[in-house]
GROMACS .gro file of C-alpha atoms in nm:
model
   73
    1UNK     CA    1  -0.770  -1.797  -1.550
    2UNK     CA    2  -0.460  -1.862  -1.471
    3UNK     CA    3  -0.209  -1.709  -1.133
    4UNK     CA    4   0.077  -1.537  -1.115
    5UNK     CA    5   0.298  -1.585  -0.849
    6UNK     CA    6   0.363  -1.328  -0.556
    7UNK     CA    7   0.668  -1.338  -0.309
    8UNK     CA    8   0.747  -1.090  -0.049
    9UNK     CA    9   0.998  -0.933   0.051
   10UNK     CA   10   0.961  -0.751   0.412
   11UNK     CA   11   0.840  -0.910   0.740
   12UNK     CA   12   0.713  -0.578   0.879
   13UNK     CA   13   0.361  -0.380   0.911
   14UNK     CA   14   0.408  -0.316   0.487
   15UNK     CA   15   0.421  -0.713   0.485
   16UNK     CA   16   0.109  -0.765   0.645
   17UNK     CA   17  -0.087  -0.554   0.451
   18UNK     CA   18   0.039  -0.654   0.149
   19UNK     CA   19  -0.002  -1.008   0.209
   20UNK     CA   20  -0.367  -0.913   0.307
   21UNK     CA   21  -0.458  -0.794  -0.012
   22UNK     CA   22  -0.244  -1.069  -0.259
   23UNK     CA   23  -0.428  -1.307  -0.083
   24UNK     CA   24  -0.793  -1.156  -0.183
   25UNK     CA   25  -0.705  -1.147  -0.533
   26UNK     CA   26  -0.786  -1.433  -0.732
   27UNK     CA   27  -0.552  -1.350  -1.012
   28UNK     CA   28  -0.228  -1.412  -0.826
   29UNK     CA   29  -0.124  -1.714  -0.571
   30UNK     CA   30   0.127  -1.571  -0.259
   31UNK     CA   31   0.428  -1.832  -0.244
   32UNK     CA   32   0.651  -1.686  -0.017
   33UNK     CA   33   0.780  -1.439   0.259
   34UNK     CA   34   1.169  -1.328   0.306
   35UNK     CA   35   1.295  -1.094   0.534
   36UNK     CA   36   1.672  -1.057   0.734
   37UNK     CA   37   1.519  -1.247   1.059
   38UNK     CA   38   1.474  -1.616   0.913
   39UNK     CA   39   1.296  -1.709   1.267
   40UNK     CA   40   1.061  -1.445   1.229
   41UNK     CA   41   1.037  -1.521   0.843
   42UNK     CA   42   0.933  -1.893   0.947
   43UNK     CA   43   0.695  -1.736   1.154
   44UNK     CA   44   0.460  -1.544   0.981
   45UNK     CA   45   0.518  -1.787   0.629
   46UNK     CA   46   0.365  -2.035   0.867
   47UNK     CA   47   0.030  -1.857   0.973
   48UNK     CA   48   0.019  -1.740   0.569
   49UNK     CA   49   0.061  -2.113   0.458
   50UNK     CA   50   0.339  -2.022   0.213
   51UNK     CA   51   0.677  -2.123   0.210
   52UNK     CA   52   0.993  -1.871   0.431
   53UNK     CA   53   1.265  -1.835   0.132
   54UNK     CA   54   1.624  -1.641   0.157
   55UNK     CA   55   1.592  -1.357  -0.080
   56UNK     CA   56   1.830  -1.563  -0.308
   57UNK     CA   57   1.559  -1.823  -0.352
   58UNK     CA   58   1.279  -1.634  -0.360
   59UNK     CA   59   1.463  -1.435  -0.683
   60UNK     CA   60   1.572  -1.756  -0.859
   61UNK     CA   61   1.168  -1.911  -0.746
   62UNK     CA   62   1.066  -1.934  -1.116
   63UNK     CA   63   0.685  -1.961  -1.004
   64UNK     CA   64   0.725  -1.626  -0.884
   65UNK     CA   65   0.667  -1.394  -1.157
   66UNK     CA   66   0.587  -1.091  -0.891
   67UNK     CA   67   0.754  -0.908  -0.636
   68UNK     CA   68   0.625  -0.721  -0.341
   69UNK     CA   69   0.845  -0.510  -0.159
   70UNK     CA   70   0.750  -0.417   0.165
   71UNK     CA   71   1.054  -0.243   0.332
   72UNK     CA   72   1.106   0.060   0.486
   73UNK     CA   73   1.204   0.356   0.222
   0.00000   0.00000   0.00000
């Protein structure tokens, strides 16, 4: 079976619960985390074990084929 890749975009509450439940599905591999705060981005890509990325990079990331958006509406 093969993964698609997941970056997020958020560093909030949304983040954390999305990241929960990309990384309990076997069909998809979480990459990376963005957000405006790049500290805080360093932060939490650290305890996920995925890489912090500028939103730049995480759209030009060609093993990311999804996006999460986890920002306030």
């Amino acid at each position: 079976m093969s993964q698609y890749g997941v970056g997020i975009i958020g560093l909030g509450f949304g983040a954390s619960v999305h990241a929960k439940a990309w990384l309990k599905d076997p069909r998809v591999r979480l990459i990376a985390i963005s957000g405006r705060d790049q500290i805080r981005s360093n932060e939490i890509a650290s305890k996920l074990g995925i890489h912090p990325l500028t939103v730049d990079e995480l759209l030009s990331n060609n093993e990311i084929q999804i996006l999460s958006l986890a920002v306030p509406p």
